[in-house]
Structure formats: C-alpha cells, structure tokens
Coordinates of C-alpha atoms in Angstrom, one line a residue:
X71 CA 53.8 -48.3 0.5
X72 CA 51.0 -46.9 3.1
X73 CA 52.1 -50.3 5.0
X74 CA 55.7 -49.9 5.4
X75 CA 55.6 -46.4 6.2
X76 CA 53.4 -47.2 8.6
X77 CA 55.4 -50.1 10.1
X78 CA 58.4 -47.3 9.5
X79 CA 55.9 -45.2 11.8
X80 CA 55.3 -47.4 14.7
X81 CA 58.8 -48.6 15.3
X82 CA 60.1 -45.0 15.1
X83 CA 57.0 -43.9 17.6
X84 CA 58.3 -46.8 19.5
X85 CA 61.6 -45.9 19.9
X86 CA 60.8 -42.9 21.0
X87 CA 58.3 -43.7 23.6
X88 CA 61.2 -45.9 24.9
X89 CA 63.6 -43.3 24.5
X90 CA 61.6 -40.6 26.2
X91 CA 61.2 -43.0 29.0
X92 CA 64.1 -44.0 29.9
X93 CA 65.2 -40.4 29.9
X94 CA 62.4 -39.6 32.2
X95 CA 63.5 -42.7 34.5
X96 CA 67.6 -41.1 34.5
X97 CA 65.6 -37.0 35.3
X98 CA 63.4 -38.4 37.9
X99 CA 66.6 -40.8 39.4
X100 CA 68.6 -37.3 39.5
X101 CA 65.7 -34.9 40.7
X102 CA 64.4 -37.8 43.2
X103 CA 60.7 -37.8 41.4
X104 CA 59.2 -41.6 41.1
X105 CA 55.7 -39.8 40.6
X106 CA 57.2 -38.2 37.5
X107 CA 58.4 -41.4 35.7
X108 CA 54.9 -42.7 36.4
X109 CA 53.2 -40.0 34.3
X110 CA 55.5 -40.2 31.8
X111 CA 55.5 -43.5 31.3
X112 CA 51.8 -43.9 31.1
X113 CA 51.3 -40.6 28.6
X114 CA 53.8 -42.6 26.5
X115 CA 52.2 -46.0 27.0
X116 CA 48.9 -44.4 25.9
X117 CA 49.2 -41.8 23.6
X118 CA 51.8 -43.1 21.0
X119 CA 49.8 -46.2 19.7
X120 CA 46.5 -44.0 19.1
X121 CA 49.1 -41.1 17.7
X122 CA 50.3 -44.4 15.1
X123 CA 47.0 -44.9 14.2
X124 CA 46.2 -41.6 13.5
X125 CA 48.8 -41.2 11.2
X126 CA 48.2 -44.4 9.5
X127 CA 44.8 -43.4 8.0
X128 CA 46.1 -39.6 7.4
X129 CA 48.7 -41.4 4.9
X130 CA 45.6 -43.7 3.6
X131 CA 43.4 -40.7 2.9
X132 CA 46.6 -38.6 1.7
X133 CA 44.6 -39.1 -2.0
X134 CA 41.7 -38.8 -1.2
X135 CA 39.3 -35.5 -2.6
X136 CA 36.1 -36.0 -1.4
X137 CA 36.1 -34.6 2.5
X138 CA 33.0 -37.0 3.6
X139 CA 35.3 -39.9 2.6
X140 CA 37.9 -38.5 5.1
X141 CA 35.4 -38.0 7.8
X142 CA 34.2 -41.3 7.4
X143 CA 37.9 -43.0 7.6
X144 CA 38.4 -40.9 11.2
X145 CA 35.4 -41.3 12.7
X146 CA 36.2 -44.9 13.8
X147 CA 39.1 -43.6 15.7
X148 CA 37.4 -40.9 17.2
X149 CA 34.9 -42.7 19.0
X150 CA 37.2 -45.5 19.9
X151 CA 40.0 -42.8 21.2
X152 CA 38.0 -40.1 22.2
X153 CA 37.0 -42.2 25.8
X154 CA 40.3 -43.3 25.9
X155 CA 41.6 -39.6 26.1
X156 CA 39.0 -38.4 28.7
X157 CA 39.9 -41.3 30.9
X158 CA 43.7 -40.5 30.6
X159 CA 43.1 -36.8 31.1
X160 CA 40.9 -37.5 34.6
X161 CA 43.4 -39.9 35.6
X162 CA 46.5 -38.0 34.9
X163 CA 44.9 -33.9 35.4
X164 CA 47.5 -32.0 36.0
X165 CA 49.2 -30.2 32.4
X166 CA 46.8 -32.8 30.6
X167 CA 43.5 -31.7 32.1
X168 CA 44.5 -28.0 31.3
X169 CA 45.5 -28.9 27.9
X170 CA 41.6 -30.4 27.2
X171 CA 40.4 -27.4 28.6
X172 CA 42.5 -25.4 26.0
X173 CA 41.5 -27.3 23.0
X174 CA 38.0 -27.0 24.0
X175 CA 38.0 -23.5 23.7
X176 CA 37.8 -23.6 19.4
X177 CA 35.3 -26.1 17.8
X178 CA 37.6 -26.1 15.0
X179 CA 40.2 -27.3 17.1
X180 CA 39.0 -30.8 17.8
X181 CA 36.3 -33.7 16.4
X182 CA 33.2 -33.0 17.8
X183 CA 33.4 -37.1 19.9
X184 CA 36.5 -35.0 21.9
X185 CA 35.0 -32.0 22.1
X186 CA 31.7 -33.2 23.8
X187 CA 33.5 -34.1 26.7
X188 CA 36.3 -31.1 26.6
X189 CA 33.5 -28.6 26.9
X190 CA 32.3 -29.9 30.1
X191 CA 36.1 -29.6 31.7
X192 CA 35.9 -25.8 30.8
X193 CA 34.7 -25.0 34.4
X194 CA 34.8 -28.4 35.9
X195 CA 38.2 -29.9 37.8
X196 CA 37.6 -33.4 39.8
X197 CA 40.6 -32.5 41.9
X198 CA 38.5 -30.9 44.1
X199 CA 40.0 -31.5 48.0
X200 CA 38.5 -31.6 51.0
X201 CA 37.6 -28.3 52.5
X202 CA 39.3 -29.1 55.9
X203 CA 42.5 -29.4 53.5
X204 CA 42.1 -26.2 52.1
X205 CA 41.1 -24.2 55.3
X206 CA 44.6 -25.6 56.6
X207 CA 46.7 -24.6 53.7
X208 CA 45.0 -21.0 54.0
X209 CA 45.8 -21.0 57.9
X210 CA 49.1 -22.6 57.5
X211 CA 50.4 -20.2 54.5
X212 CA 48.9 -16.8 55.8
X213 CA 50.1 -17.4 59.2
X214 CA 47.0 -16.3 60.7
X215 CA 44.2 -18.1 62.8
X216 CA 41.5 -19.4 60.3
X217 CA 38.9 -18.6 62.6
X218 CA 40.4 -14.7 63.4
X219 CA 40.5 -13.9 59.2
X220 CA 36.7 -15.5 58.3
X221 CA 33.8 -15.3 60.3
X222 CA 32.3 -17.4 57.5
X223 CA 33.7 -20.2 55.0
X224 CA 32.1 -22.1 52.5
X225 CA 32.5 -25.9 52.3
X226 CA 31.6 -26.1 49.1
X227 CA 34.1 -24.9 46.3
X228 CA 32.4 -21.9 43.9
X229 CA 35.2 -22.8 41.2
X230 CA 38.2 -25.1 40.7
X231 CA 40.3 -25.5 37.9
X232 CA 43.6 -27.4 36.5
X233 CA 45.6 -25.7 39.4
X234 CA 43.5 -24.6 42.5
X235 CA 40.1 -24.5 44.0
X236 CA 38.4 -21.4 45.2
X237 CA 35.8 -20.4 48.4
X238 CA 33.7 -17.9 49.0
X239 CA 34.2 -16.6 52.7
X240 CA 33.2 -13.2 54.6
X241 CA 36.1 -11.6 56.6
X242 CA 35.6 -11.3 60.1
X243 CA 37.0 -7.7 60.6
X244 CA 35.7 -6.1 57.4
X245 CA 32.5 -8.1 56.7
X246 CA 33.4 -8.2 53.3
X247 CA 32.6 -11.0 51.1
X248 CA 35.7 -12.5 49.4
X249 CA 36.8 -15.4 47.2
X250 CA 39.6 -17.5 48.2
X251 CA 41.5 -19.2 45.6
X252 CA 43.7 -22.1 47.5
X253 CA 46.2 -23.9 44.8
X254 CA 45.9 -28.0 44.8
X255 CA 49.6 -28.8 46.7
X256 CA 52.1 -31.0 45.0
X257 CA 50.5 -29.3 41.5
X258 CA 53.4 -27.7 40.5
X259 CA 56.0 -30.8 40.2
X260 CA 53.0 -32.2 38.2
X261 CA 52.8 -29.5 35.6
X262 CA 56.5 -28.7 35.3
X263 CA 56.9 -33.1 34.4
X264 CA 53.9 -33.1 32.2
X265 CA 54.8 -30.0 30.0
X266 CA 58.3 -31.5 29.6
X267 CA 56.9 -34.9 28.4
X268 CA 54.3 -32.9 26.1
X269 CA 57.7 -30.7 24.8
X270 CA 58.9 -33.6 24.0
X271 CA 56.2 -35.1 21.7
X272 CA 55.8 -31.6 20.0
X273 CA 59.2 -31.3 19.2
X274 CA 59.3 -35.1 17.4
X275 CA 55.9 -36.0 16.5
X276 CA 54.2 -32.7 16.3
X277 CA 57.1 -30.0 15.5
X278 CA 54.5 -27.6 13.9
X279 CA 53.5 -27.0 17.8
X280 CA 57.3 -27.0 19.0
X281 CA 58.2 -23.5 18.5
X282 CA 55.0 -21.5 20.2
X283 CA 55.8 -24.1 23.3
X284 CA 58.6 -22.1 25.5
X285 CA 57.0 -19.0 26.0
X286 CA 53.8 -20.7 26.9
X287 CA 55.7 -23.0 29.4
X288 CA 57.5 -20.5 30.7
X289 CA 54.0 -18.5 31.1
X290 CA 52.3 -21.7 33.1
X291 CA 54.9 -21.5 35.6
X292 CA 53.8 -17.9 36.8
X293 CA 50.0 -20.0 38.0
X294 CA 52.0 -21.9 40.6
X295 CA 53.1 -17.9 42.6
X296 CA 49.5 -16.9 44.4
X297 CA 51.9 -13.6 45.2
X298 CA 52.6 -13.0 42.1
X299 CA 48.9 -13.2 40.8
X300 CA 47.7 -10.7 43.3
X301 CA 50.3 -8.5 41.8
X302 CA 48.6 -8.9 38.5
X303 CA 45.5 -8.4 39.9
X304 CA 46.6 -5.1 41.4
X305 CA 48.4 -3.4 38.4
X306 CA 45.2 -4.8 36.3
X307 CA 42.6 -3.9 38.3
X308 CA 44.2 0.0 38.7
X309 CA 44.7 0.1 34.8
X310 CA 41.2 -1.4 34.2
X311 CA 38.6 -0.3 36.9
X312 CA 39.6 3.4 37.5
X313 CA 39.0 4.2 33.7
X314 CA 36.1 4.4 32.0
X315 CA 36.5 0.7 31.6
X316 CA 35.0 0.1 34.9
X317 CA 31.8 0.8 33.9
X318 CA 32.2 -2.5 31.5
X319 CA 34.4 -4.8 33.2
X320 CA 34.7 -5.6 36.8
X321 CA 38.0 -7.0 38.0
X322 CA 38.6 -8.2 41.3
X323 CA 40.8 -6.3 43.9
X324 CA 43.5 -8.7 46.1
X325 CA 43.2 -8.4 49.6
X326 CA 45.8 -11.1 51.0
X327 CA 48.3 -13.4 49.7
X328 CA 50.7 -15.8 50.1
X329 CA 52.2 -18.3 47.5
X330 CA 50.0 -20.7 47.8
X331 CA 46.2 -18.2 49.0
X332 CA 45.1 -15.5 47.0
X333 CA 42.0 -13.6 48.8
X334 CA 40.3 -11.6 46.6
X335 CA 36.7 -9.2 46.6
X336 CA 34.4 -11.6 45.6
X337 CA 32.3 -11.1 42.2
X338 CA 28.8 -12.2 42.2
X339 CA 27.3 -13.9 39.1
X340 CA 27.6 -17.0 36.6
X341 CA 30.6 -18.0 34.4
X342 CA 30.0 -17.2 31.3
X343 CA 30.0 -20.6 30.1
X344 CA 27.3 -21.6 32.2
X345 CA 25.3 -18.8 31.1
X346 CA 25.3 -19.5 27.8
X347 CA 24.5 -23.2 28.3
X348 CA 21.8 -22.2 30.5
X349 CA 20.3 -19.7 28.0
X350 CA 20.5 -21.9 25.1
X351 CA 19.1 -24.8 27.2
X352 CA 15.9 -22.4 27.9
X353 CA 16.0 -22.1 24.0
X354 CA 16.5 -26.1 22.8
X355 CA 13.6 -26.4 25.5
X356 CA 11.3 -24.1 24.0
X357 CA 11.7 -26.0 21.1
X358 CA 11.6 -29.3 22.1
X359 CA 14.9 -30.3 21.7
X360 CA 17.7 -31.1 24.5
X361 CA 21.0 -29.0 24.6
X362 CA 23.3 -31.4 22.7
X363 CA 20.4 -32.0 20.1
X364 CA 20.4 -28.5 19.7
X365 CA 23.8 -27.6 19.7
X366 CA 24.6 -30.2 17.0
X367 CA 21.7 -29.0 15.0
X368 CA 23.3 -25.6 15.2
X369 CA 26.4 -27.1 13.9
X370 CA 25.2 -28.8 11.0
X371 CA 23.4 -26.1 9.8
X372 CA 26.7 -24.0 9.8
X373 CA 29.1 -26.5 8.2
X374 CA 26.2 -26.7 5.4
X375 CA 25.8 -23.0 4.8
X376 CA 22.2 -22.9 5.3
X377 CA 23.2 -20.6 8.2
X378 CA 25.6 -18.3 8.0
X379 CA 27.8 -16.7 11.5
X380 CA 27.3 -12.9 12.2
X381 CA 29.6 -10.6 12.5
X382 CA 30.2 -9.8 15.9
X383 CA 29.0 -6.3 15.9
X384 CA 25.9 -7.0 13.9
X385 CA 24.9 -9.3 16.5
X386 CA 25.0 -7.2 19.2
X387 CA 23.1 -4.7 17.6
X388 CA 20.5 -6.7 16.3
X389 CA 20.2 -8.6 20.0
X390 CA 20.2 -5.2 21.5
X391 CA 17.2 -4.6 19.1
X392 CA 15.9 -7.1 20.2
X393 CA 16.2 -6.2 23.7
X394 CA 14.4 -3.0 23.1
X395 CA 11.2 -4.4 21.6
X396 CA 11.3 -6.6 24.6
X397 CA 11.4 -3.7 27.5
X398 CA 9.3 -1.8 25.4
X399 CA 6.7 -4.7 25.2
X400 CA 6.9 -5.0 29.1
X401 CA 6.4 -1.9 29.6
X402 CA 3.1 -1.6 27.7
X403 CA 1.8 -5.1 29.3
X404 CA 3.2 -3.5 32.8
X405 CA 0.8 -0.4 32.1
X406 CA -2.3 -2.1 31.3
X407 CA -2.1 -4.1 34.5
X408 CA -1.5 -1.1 36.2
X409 CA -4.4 0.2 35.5
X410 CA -6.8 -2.8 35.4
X411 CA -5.4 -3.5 39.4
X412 CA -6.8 -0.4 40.2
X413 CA -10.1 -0.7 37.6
X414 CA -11.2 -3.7 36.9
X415 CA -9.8 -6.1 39.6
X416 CA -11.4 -4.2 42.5
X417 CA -14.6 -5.6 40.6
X418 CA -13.7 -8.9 40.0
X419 CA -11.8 -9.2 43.1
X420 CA -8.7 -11.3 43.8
X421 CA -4.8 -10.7 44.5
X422 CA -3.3 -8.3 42.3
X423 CA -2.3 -8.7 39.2
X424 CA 1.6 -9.4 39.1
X425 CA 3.5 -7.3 36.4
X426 CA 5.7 -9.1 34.1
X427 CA 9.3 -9.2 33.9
X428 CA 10.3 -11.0 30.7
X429 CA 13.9 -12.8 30.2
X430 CA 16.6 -11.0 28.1
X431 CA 18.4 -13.1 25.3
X432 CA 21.7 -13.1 26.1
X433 CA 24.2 -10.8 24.0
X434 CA 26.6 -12.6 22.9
X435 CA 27.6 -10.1 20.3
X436 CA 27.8 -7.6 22.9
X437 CA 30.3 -9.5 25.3
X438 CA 32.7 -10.5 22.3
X439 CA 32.9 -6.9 21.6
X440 CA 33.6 -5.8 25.4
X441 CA 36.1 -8.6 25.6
X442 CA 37.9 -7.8 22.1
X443 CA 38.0 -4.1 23.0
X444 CA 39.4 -4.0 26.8
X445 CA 41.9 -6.7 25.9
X446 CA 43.3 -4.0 23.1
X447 CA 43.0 -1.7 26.2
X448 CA 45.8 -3.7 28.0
X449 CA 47.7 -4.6 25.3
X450 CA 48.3 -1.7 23.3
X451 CA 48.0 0.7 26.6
X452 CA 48.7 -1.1 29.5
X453 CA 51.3 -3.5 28.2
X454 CA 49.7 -6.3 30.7
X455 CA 47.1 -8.5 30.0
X456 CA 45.8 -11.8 30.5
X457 CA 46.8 -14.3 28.4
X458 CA 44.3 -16.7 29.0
X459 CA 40.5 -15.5 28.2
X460 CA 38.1 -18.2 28.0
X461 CA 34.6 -18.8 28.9
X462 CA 35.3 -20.2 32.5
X463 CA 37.1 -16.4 33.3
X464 CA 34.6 -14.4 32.3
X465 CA 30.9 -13.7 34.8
X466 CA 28.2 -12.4 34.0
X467 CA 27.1 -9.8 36.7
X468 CA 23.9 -8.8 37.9
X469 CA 24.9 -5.1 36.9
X470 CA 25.5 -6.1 33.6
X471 CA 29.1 -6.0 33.7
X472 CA 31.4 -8.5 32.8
X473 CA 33.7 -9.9 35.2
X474 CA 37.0 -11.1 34.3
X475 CA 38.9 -13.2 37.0
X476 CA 41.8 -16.0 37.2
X477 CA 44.6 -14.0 36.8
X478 CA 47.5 -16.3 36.8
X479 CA 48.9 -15.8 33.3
X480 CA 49.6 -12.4 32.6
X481 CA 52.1 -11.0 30.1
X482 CA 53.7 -7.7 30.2
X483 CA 54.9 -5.8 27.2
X484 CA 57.5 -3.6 26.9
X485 CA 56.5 -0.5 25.0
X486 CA 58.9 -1.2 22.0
X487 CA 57.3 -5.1 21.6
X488 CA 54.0 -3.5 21.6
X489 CA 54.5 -0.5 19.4
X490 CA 56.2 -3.4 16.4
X491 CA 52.7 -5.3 17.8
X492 CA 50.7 -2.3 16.6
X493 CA 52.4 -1.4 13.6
X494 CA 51.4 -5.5 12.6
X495 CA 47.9 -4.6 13.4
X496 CA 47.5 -2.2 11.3
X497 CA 49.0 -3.8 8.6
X498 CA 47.0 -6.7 8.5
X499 CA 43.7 -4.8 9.0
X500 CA 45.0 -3.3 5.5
X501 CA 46.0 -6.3 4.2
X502 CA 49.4 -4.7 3.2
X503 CA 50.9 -8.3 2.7
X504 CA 54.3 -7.1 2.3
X505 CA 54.5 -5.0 4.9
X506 CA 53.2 -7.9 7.3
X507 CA 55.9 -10.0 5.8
X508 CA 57.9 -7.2 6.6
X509 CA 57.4 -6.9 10.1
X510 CA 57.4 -10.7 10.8
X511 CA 61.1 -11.0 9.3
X512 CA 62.9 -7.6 10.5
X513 CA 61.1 -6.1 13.0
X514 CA 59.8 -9.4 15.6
X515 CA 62.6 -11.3 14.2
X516 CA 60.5 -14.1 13.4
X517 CA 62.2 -17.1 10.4
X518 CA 61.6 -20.0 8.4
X519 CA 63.5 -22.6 6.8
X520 CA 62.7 -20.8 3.4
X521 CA 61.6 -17.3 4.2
X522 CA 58.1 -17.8 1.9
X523 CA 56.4 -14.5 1.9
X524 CA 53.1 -16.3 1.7
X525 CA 53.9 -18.8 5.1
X526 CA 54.9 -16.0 6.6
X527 CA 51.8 -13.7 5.9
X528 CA 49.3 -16.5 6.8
X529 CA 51.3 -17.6 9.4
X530 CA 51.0 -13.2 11.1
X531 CA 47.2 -13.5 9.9
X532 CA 46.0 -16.4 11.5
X533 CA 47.7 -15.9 14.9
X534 CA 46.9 -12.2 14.8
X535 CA 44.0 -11.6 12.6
X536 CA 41.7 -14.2 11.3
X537 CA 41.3 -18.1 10.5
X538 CA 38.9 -17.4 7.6
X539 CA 39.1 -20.0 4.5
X540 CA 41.3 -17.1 2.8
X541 CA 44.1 -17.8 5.3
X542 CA 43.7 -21.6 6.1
X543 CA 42.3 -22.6 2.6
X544 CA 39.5 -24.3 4.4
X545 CA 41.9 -26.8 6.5
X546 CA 40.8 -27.7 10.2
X547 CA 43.4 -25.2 12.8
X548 CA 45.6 -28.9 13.4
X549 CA 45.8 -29.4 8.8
X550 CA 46.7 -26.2 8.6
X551 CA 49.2 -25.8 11.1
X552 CA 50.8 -29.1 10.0
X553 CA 50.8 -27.7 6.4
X554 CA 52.4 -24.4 7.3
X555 CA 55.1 -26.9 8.8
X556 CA 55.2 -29.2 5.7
X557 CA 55.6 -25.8 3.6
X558 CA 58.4 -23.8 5.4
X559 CA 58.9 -25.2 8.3
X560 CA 59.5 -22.5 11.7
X561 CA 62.8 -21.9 12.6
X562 CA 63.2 -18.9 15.1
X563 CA 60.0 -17.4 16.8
X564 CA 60.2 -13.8 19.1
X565 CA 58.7 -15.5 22.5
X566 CA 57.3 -12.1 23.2
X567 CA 55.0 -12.3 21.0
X568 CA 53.1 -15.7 21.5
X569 CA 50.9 -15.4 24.0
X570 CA 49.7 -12.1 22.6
X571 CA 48.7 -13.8 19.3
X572 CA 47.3 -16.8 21.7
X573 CA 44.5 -14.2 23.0
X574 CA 43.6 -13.3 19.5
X575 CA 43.5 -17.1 18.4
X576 CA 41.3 -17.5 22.1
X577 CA 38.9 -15.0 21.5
X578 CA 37.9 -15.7 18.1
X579 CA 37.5 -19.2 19.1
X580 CA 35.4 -18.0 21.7
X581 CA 33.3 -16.2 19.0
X582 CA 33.7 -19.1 16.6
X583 CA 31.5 -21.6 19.7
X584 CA 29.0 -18.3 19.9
X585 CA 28.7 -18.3 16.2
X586 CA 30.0 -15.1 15.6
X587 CA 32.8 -14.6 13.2
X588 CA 35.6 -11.6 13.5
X589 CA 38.5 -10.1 12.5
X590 CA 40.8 -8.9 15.6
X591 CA 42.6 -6.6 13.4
X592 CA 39.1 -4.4 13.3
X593 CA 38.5 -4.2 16.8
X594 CA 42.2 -3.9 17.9
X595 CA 42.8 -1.1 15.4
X596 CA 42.2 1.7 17.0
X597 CA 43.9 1.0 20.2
X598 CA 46.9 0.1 18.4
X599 CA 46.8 3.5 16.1
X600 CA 46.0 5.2 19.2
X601 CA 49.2 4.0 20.9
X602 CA 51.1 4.6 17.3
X603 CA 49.9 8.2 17.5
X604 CA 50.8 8.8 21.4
X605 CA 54.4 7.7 20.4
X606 CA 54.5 10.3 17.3
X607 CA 54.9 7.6 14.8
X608 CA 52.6 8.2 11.5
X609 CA 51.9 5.2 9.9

C-alpha cells in the first residue's frame, strides 16, 4: 500500500511540476519574462522529486512509535538533500535565499544538516555587486553628483541581504557618518516570480502553509519601495526614540531616499548574530571545543533534559548577577594595583602595572526582554512595527543599546485590529480557552473546515503565545502545522493579523536558538491592558 501511494504520489507531484510549468511558460509569454520560466522550471525540476521522497518515508514511518526510529529513517535524506537545497538556494537567491534565512531563525523549524548551513545565510548574501555598481545606482537614483553627497564611500559592503547591499559613507556637507542601503536591481521581478511559484507549492503540496501566504506576500512587496522604508523609519524612529524607549533601543533616522537608496544615520556596532557567535566562540574555546562542537553539545543536552532552558527573565537577572560580581571583582583587582603602582613598583621598578578590564558575558536574557517589550510598544501603542525581527536586524551598541535596523517590512494597525489583538492577549495569558476561541471565530473572523474549539485554541496559542509541548504535543513546528491541517483544516484567515502573530512566532524562535524559553502573552500583557484601559474597555 506504502508503494502505490507512493507511485500515486510521484505521478500527481509530476503532474503538477508539469502543470505549474507550463503555466509559468504561458505568464512569462504574456508578461515577456524568459528569466521567470527559468526559475520556475528549475525550483520544479528540483524540489518535487526530494518533496516525493520525503513523503515516501513519512507514510513508511506513519506506524512507527519509537522517535529514534523516525530520525534514523530521515537522516538519509537530510544529508543527501540538505547540499542539494543550499546549492539551489545560492544558485537561485532571490525569494529562496530569503526563505532559508527565515527558517533558520527557529531550530525547531528545520533538521539540524539544513540548519548548519541556514544559520550562516542569516547575515550573509553572495549577491554582493560591485561597488562601482552601486555608487552608480545611488548617483543615478538621487540625482545628485556622487562625489557632491559623500566625501567618503566604503568599497566594502558593511551588510547585504536577500534584497540590497549597504555602505557606510560620511556626507560631504554634514560630516556625518551614514549607511547607505542600495537594493540589488532587477530583484524585484525575481521575488514577485519566486513567491508565485512557492504560492503555488503551498497551496497543493503544503496547504497547511497556504493561508498565512497573502499577507506575507503582499508584505515582501513593500522591501522593493527604498521611499517607502524611509517612511517607516521616520514614523518609527519618532514613536520609538523620543520616549523613554530611546534609552534602550536606537533606531536609525532617514536622511535621503529614492526608490531604489535609502541613506540613513549610521549605527555603530555588531549584529547580534555575530555577537553571539563570537561570545560563545570565546566560550567553546575556553573549553576546548570549536563552535559547532559546542553548539551541538548544547543541543543534545537540551533534547535530553539534562539541561533545562531559562526563562527569559531569570536569565537576565541571573547574567546581570553575574555581571555585578564581575565589576565588583575588577574593581577590587583595579584598587590593589592602584596602590602597588604607587608602593611597591617604584621599588621594583618597571612600567606600570595595567589595570584590568574583564569581558562581560553577554545578556542574552536581557536583549529578549528589551526586544519582547518595545515590540509590544509598537504594536499595542504605535500600531506600526516591524514584522521581521531576527538576529541579522538587531546591533549591539557600544552604549549598550540595542539597535534595530532594516526596516522594509513594517505593518500598521488600525486601532480597532489592535484593540481585538489585545483583548486575545489577554486571554491567552489567562488561558481563558473559550474566550480565545471566541475571539478567533467572531471577533478576527478567523474559520475552519469544522470550527474545533481545540484547533482553533492551539492554532491562537502557538501563533500568539507559546509552542510549548502543551500546545504542539511535542510535534516539530512543520508535524504540527500539518496536523492542525489534517485536523480541521483553515478556511478563512484575517490577513491583518499574520504578520503580527509572525513576530511572536520570530522572537521566541529567537529565544528558542538562545536557549531561553517564553511566553509572549507575559511580556505583551501589559502593553495590551494598557491600551485596553486607554480605550475605557474593562476586561
């Protein structure tokens, strides 16, 4: 039976690869696009035979209890596929590059052979161009003499990503150090063919994905508008930086833009994800171990209980702590070599003694909470945020601020989506299951095939809340979406609402790779009562 549902598999996956690309061959013969055809036909070409196999040994292991046998039966295909992907994903970039970088952003999200090799495209892009190219695109769409706006360029990109590249320059008039973000040209036809191919295999292959896909389509297409981000920029930036907020964030101010050049105030320090490798590679060294051994060490040791993830607030107070002991050791080693430079080295002769300056831990704790609690600040009172946080967005400032940059997909809430928004917040901090259920079916509108109040309530709490074994009963995030699916499968969702639950699901992977476990609902309270309260609503 496994056999011939297979073989029912293949030729239906094969129909549909040649379905989908000869419907790709009659869009690109209207719209004029041979490129377009191309990338179709090769996602196609590649994707659906590994897709086959996949499913072949998921209806093999269907039985099977024991999750070690499972692993075992997948591994196989991971590391023969997982090469296969990367190589596809460098070839192709465009809507495929950005979609590694997404899934790297959860470990639960993919195997760890896929994810060794996401990780590294978090804040890496090889469609890096020449910096001749770029200086001509900035001259060419500002309409102003490269030479007249920067009395200083560099050649060398600080950052590119999925969509664009960015410089660090100083203006010639001002003096002022900026960064430059220039987007790759010919990107956007790119994207708007690959998402349309991808929409395509969600909606017959994957349809548990199919109904979160419009709003976040229609989202991408706002990173192709430079204007438009420096827009966002402005109205965050003034909502962020002239609060109290400012002295915990930094975000940076636009200066100049056209469609295609954004020039920005330029914020000094590492990504995030770059600081945490660093600081953990300083770590696996002290213990004579490389990164990856480390990092896999760390893993095992969670998956087998022997270590268990903090809560996020617990681990920022305990690094803190930590912190503390660590000035407060300095300072005491600092004193005694204060006074021996002026005591006992005059007799023993010499340079002076250097005082020490020890190396902080990083607080991981401590940037999840900033990040959890000024992304309920533009939600609940702003109504704009950005709807894609991840580790390549966020620097780490000398100051000790964080900054939060790459503002190209930001989504605006009216104040009657966000006050519904609040209202589920609240409820799911209580775990008031009926009332979630509640809110999901008549207030956001959101339906399913069956209406099952228990779909519906893990369905609110894992977007918006948690993806504890409660919720998902211990599936992986892809098992658990297809058995939501399987269950009740989606039938209307309320756009406005996805890329709002897609921070929540963002940051606690973020947490999750930090080994820190949350709930959103506790940090996103009290904004979201705060708001209730402003608006005279008890609840």
């Amino acid at each position: 039976m496994a056999l011939f549902a297979a073989a029912k598999l293949l030729g239906r996956t094969s129909l549909l690869a040649a379905g989908a690309t000869a419907s790709s061959l009659v869009a690109a013969e209207y719209a004029g696009s041979d490129a377009g055809v191309v990338r179709s036909f090769t996602f196609w070409r590649h994707v659906v035979p590994m897709y086959a196999h996949y499913k072949l040994v998921e209806w093999r292991v269907a039985t099977e209890s024991d999750p070690h046998a499972v692993a075992a039966a997948y591994r196989p295909l991971h590391e023969r596929y997982s090469p296969r992907v990367r190589q596809l994903a460098l070839h192709l970039q465009g809507f495929y590059f950005k979609l590694a970088q997404i899934m790297s952003t959860r470990d639960d999200f993919l195997p760890d052979e896929y994810l060794q090799w996401t990780k590294q495209l978090q804040d890496q892009c090889p469609n890096v161009m020449p910096s001749s190219e770029a200086k001509r695109i900035v001259e060419r769409s500002l309409d102003v003499p490269f030479d007249t706006l920067f009395a200083h360029w560099d050649d060398q990109p600080i950052g590119a990503a999925s969509v664009a590249q960015v410089h660090r320059a100083r203006l010639r008039e001002s003096g002022e150090l900026v960064a430059v973000k220039v987007l790759f040209p010919g990107m956007e036809s790119k994207f708007t063919n690959d998402i349309q191919t991808v929409e395509v295999f969600c909606k017959y292959l994957m349809p548990q994905n199919a109904s979160y896909f419009a709003e976040i389509k229609r989202q991408f297409a706002t990173e192709f508008d430079a204007t438009r981000e420096a827009r966002n920029l402005q109205l965050v930036h003034h909502n962020i930086c002239a609060t109290p907020w400012g002295r915990l964030v930094q975000v940076p101010r636009p200066l100049l833009s056209s469609k295609h050049v954004l020039v920005m105030s330029y914020l000094e320090g590492p990504k995030l994800v770059d600081g945490v490798r660093q600081w953990f590679k300083r770590v696996a060294d002290s213990r004579g171990m490389d990164f990856d051994q480390m990092e896999r060490e760390q893993k095992r040791l969670l998956q087998s209980g022997q270590l268990r993830m903090k809560e996020v607030r617990q681990s920022a107070n305990e690094t803190a702590r930590i912190q503390r002991m660590i000035r407060l050791r300095d300072m005491l080693v600092n004193a005694l070599i204060f006074v021996g430079n002026y005591t006992v080295r005059p007799l023993l002769g010499g340079d002076k003694w250097k005082y020490c300056k020890s190396e902080m831990p990083l607080n991981l704790g401590h940037v999840m909470d900033v990040l959890l609690r000024v992304h309920a600040h533009e939600i609940f009172m702003d109504g704009a945020f950005n709807g894609d946080p991840h580790p390549g967005n966020i620097l780490l400032m000398p100051d000790g601020r964080l900054g939060l940059v790459d503002y190209g997909q930001v989504k605006r809430m009216s104040l009657e989506d966000r006050i519904v928004y609040a209202k589920l917040i609240v409820a799911l901090n209580r775990d008031d299951r009926d009332e979630v259920v509640r809110i999901m079916s008549d207030e956001i509108g959101f339906r399913t095939k069956y209406m099952k109040k228990d779909i519906i309530y893990r369905t609110a709490a894992f977007f918006n809340c948690r993806d504890s074994d409660d919720i998902t009963l211990g599936m992986n995030v892809s098992a658990f979406m297809e058995w939501l699916q399987r269950s009740d499968p989606v039938v209307r969702i309320n756009d406005e609402f996805v890329m709002v639950g897609r921070v929540s699901v963002l940051l606690r992977g973020m947490a999750n790779a930090f080994g820190l476990k949350l709930r959103v609902s506790d940090y996103w309270k009290e904004e979201a009562e705060m708001l209730l309260k402003s608006q005279g609503i008890k609840y």
